PDB file of C-alpha atoms and ligand atoms in Angstrom:
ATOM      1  CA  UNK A   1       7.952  25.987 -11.950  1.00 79.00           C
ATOM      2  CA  UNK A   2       5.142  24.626 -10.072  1.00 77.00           C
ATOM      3  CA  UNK A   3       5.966  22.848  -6.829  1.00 78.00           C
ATOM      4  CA  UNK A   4       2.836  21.273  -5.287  1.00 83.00           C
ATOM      5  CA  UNK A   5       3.041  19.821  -1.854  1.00 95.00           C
ATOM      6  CA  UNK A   6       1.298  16.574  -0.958  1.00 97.00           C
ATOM      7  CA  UNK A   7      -0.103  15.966   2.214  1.00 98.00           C
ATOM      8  CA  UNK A   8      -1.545  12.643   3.587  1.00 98.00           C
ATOM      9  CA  UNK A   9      -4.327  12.508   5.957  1.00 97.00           C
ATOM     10  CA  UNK A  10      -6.718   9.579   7.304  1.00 97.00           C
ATOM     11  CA  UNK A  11      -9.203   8.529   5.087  1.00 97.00           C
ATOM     12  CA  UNK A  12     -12.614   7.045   5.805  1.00 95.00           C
ATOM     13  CA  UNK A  13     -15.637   5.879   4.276  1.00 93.00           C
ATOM     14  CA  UNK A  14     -17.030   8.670   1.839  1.00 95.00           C
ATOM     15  CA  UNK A  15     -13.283   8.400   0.466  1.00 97.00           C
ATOM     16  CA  UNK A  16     -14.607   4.934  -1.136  1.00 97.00           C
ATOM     17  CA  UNK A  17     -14.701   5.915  -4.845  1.00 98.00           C
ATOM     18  CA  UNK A  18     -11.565   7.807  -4.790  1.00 98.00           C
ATOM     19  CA  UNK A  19      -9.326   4.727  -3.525  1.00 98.00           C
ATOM     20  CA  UNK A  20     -11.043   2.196  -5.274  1.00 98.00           C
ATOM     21  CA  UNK A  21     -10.204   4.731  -8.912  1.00 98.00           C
ATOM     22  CA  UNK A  22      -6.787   5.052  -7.696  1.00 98.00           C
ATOM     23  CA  UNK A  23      -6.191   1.551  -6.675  1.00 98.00           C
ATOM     24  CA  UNK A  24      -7.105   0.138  -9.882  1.00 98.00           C
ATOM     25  CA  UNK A  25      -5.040   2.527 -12.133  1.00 98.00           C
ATOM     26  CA  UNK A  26      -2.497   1.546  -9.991  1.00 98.00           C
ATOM     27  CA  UNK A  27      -2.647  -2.092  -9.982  1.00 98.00           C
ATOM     28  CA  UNK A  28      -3.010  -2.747 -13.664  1.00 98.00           C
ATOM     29  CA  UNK A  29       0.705  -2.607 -14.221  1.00 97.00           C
ATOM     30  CA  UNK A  30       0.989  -4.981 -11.326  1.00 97.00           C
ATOM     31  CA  UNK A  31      -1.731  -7.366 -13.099  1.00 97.00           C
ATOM     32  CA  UNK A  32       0.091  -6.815 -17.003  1.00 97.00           C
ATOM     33  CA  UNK A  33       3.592  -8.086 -14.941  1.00 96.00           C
ATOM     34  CA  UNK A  34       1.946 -11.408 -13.739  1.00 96.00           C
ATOM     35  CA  UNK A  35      -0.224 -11.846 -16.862  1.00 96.00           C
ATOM     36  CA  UNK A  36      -3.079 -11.861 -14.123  1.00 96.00           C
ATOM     37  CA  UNK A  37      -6.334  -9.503 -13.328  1.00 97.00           C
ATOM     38  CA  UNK A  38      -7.968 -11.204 -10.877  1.00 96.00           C
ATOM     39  CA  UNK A  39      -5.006  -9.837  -8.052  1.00 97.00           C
ATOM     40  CA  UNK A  40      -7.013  -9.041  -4.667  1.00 96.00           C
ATOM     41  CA  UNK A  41      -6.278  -5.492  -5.662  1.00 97.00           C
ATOM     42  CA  UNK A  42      -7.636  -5.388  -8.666  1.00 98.00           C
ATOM     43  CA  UNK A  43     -11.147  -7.552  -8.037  1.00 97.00           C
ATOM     44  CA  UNK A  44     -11.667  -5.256  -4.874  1.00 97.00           C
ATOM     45  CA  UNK A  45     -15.010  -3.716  -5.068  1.00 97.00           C
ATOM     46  CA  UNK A  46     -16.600  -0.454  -4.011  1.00 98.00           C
ATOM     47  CA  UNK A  47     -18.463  -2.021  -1.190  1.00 97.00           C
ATOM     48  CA  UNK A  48     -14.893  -3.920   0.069  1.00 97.00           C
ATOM     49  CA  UNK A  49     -12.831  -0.659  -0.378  1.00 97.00           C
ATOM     50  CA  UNK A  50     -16.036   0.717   1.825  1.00 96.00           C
ATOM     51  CA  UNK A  51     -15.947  -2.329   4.562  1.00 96.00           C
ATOM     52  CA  UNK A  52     -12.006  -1.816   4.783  1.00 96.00           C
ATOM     53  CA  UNK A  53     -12.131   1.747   4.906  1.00 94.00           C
ATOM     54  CA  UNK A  54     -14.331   1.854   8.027  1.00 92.00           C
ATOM     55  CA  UNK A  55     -12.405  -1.101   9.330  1.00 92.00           C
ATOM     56  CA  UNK A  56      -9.286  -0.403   8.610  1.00 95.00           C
ATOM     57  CA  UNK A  57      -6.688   2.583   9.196  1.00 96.00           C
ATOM     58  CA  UNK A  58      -5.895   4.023   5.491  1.00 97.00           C
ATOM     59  CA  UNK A  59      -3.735   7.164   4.702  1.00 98.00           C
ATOM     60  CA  UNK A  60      -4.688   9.032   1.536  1.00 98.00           C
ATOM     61  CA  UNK A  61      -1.509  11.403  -0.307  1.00 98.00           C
ATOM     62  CA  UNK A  62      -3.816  14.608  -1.791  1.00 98.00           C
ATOM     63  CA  UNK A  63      -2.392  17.082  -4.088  1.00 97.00           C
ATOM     64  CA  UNK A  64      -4.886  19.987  -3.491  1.00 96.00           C
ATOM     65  CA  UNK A  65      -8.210  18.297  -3.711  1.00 96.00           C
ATOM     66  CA  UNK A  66      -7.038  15.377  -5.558  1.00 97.00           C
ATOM     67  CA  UNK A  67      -6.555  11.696  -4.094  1.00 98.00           C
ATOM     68  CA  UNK A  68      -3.554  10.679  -5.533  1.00 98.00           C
ATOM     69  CA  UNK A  69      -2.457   7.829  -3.434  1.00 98.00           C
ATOM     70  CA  UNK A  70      -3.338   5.632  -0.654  1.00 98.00           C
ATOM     71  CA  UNK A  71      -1.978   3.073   1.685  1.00 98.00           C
ATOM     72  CA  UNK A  72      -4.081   0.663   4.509  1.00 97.00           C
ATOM     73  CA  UNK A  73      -2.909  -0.744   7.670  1.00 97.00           C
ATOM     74  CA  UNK A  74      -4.493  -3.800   9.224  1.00 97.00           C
ATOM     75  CA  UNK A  75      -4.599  -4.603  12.725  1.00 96.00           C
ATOM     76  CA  UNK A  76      -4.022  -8.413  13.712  1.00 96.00           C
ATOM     77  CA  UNK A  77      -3.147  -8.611  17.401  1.00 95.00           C
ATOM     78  CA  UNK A  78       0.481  -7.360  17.145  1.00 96.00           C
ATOM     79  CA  UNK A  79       1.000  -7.295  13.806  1.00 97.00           C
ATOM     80  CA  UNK A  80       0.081  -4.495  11.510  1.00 97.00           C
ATOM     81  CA  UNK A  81      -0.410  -5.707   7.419  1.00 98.00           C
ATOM     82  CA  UNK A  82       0.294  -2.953   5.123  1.00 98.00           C
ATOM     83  CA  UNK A  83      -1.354  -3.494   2.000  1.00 97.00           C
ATOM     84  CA  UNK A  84      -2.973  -1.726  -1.148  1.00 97.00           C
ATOM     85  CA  UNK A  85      -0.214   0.887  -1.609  1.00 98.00           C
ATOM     86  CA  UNK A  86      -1.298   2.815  -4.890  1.00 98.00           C
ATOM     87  CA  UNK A  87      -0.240   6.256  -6.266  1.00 98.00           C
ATOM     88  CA  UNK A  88      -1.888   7.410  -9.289  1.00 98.00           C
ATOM     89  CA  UNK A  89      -0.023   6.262 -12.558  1.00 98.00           C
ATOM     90  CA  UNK A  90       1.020   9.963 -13.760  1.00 97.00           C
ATOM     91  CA  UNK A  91       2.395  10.284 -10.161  1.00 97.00           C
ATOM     92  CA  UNK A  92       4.648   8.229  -9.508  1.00 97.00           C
ATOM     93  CA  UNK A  93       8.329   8.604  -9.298  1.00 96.00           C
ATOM     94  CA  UNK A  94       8.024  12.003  -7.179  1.00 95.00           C
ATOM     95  CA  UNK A  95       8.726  10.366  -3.546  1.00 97.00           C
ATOM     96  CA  UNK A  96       4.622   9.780  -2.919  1.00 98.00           C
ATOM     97  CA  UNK A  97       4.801   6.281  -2.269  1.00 98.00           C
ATOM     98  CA  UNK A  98       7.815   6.548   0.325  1.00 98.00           C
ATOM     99  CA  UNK A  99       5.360   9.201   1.541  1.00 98.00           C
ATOM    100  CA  UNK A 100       2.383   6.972   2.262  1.00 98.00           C
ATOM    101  CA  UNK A 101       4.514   4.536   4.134  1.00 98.00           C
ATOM    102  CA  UNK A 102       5.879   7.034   6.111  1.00 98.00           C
ATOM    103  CA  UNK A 103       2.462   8.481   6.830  1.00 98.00           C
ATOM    104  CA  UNK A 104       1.225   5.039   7.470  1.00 97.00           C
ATOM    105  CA  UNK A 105       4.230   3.869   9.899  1.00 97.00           C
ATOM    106  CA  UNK A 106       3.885   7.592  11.751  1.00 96.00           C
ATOM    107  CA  UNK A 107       0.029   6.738  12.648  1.00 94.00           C
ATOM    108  CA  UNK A 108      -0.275   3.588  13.523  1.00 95.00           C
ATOM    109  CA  UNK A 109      -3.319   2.029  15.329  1.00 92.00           C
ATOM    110  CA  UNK A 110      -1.946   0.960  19.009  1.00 92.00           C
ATOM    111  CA  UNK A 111      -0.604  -2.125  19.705  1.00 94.00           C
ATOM    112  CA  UNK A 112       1.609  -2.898  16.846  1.00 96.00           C
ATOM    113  CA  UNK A 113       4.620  -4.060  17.515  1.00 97.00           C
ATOM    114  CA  UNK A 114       5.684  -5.827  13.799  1.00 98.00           C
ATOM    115  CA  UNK A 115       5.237  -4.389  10.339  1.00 98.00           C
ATOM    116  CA  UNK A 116       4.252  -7.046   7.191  1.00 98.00           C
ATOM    117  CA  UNK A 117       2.985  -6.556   3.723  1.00 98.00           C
ATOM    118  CA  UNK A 118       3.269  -9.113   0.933  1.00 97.00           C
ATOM    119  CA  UNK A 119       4.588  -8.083  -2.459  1.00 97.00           C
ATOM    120  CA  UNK A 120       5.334 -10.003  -5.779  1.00 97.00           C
ATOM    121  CA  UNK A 121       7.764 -11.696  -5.843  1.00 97.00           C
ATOM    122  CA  UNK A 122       8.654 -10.562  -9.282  1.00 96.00           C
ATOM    123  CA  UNK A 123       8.524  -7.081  -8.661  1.00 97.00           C
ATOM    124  CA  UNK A 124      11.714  -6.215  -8.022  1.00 97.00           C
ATOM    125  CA  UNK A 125      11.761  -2.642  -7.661  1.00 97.00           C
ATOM    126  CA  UNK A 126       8.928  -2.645  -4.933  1.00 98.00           C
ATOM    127  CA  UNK A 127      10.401  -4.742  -2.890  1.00 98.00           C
ATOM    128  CA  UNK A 128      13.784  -3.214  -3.255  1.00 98.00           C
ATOM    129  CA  UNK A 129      11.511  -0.048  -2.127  1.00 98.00           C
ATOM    130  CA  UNK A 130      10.542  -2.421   1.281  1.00 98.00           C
ATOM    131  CA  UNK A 131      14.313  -3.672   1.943  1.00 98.00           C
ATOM    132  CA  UNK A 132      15.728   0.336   1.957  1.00 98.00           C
ATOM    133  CA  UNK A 133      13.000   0.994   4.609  1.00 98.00           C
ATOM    134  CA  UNK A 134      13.860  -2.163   6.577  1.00 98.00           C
ATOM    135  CA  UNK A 135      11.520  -4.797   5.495  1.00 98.00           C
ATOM    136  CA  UNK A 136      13.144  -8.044   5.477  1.00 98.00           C
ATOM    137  CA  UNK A 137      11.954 -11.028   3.345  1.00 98.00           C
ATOM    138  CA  UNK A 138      10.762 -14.209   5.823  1.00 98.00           C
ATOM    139  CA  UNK A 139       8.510 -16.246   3.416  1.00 98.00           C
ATOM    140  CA  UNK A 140       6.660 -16.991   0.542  1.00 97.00           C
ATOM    141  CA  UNK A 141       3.292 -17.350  -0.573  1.00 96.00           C
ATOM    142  CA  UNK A 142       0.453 -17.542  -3.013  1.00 96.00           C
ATOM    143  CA  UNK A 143      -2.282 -14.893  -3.279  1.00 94.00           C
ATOM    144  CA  UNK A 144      -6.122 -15.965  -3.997  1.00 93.00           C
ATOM    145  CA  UNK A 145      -5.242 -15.565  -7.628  1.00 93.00           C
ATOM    146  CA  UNK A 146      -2.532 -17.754  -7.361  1.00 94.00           C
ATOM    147  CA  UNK A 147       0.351 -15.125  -8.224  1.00 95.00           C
ATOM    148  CA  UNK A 148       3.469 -15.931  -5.819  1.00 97.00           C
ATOM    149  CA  UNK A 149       4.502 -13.478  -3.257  1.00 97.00           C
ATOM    150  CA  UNK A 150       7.601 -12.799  -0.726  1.00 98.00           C
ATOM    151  CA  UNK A 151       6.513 -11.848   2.837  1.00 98.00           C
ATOM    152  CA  UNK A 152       8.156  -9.111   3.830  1.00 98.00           C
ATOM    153  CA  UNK A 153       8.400  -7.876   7.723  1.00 98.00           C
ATOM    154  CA  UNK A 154      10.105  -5.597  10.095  1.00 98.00           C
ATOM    155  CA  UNK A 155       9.785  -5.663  14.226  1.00 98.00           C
ATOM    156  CA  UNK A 156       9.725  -1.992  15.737  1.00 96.00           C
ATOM    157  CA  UNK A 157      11.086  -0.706  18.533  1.00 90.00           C
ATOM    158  CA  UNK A 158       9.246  -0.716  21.660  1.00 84.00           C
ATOM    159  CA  UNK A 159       7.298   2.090  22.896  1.00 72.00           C
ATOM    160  CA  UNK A 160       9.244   4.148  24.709  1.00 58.00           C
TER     161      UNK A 160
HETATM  162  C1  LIG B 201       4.864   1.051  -5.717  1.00 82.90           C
HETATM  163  C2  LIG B 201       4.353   2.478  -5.755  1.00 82.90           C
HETATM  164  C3  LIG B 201       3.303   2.653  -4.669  1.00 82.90           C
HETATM  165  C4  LIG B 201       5.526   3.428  -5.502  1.00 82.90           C
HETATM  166  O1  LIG B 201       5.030   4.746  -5.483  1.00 82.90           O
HETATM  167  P1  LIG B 201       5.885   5.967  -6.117  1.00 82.90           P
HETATM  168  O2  LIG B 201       5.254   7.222  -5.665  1.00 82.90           O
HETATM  169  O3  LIG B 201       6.055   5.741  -7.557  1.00 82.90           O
HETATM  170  O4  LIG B 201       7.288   5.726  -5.384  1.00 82.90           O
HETATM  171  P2  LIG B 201       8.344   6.815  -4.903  1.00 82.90           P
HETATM  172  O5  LIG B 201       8.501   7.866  -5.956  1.00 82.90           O
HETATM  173  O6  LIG B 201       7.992   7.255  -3.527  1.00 82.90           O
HETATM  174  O7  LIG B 201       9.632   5.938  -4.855  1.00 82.90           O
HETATM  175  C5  LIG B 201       9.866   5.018  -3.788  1.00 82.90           C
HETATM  176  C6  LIG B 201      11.185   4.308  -4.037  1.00 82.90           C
HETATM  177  O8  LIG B 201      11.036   3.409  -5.126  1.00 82.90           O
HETATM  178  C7  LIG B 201      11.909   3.764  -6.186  1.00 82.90           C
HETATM  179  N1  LIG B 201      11.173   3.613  -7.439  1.00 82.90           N
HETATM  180  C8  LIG B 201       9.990   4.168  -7.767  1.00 82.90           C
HETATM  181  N2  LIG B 201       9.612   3.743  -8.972  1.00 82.90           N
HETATM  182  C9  LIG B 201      10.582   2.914  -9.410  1.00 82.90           C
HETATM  183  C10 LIG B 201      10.777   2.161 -10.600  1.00 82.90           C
HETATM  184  N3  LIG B 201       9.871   2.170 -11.596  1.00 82.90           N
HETATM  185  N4  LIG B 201      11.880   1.417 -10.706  1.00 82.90           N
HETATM  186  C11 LIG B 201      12.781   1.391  -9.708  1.00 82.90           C
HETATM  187  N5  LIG B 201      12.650   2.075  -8.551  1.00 82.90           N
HETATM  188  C12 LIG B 201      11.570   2.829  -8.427  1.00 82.90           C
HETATM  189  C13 LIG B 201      12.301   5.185  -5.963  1.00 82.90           C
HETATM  190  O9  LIG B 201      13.575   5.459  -6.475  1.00 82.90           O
HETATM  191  C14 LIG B 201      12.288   5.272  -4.450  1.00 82.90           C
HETATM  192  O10 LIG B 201      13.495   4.765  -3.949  1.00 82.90           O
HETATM  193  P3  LIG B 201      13.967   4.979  -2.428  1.00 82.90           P
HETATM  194  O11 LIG B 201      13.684   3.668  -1.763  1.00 82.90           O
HETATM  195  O12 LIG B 201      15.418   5.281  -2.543  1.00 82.90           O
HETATM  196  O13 LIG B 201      13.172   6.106  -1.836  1.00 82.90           O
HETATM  197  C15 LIG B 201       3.727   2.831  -7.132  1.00 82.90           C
HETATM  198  O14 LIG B 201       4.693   2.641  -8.134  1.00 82.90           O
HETATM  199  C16 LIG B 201       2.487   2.041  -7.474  1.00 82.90           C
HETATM  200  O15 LIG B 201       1.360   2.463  -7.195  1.00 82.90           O
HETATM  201  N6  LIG B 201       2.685   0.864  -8.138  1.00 82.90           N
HETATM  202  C17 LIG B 201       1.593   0.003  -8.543  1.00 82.90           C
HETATM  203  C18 LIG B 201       0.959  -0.695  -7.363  1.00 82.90           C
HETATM  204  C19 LIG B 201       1.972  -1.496  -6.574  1.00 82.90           C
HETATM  205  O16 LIG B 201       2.798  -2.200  -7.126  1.00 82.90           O
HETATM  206  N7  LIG B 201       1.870  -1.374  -5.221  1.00 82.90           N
HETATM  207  C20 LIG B 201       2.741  -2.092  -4.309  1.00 82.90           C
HETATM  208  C21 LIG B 201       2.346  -3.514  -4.177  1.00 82.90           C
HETATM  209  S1  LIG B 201       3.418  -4.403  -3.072  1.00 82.90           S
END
């Protein structure tokens, strides 16, 4: 039996090519469920993923030398947006994408003091995923591809 242990890290701007692979592989089930490829996720391109990655504060989940997962964290005042979360399709199920959003919610930029993301709202399981981690549904929405979404959110404690 091989046990391999992931570990997550902070990712930056040579990690482009990875994420934007991984993403993608991702996302296609997400763009087969709604009958739509044009999802932000999925129309993302290298020189985006390179913008947010310099921008933004993104995790990566490597098993040895491998990227297989990431997760991004967007600073807006207060509020953090957690977006993008991908693990690669042969890896998922093993506890890496409760990983990356425990990574993400350990190493925060400063200054956040609420938690959203948006996820389909037809994806069940995901935001099932959310709700057992303590995201709470508060609205609705369309993306830019017109695919409806529940806003999920979830205040956290203060500093201490
Ligand atoms: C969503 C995603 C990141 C989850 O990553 P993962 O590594 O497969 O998830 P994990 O193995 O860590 O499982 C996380 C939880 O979801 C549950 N889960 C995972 N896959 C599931 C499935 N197909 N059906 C039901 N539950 C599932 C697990 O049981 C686990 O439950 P827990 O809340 O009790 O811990 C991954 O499936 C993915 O990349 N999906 C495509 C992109 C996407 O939809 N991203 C999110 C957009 S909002």
């Amino acid at each position: 039996v091989v046990v391999r242990t992931i570990t997550y890290r902070r990712l930056g701007p040579d990690d482009a090519g990875e994420v934007l692979t991984v993403q993608r592989a991702a996302f296609v089930a997400e763009g087969r469920l709604y009958g739509n490829f044009d999802i932000p996720p999925l129309v993302e391109s290298l020189e985006q993923v390179g913008h947010e990655l310099g921008t933004t504060v993104m995790t990566g989940a490597f098993d040895g030398a491998r990227l297989v997962g990431s997760i991004r964290v967007t600073k807006d005042g207060d509020l953090g947006w957690i977006s993008r979360i991908s693990v690669a399709p042969d890896q998922q199920g093993r506890g890496i994408g409760a990983g990356l959003i425990a990574a993400a919610e350990e190493d925060l930029p400063p200054g956040i003091r609420r938690l959203q993301l948006s996820a389909g709202a037809k994806s069940a399981a995901n935001i099932v995923m959310y709700e057992r981690r303590g995201y709470e549904v508060f609205s609705r929405a369309s993306d830019p591809a017109g695919v409806e979404m529940v806003l999920m959110g979830k205040d956290l404690p203060p500093a201490g």
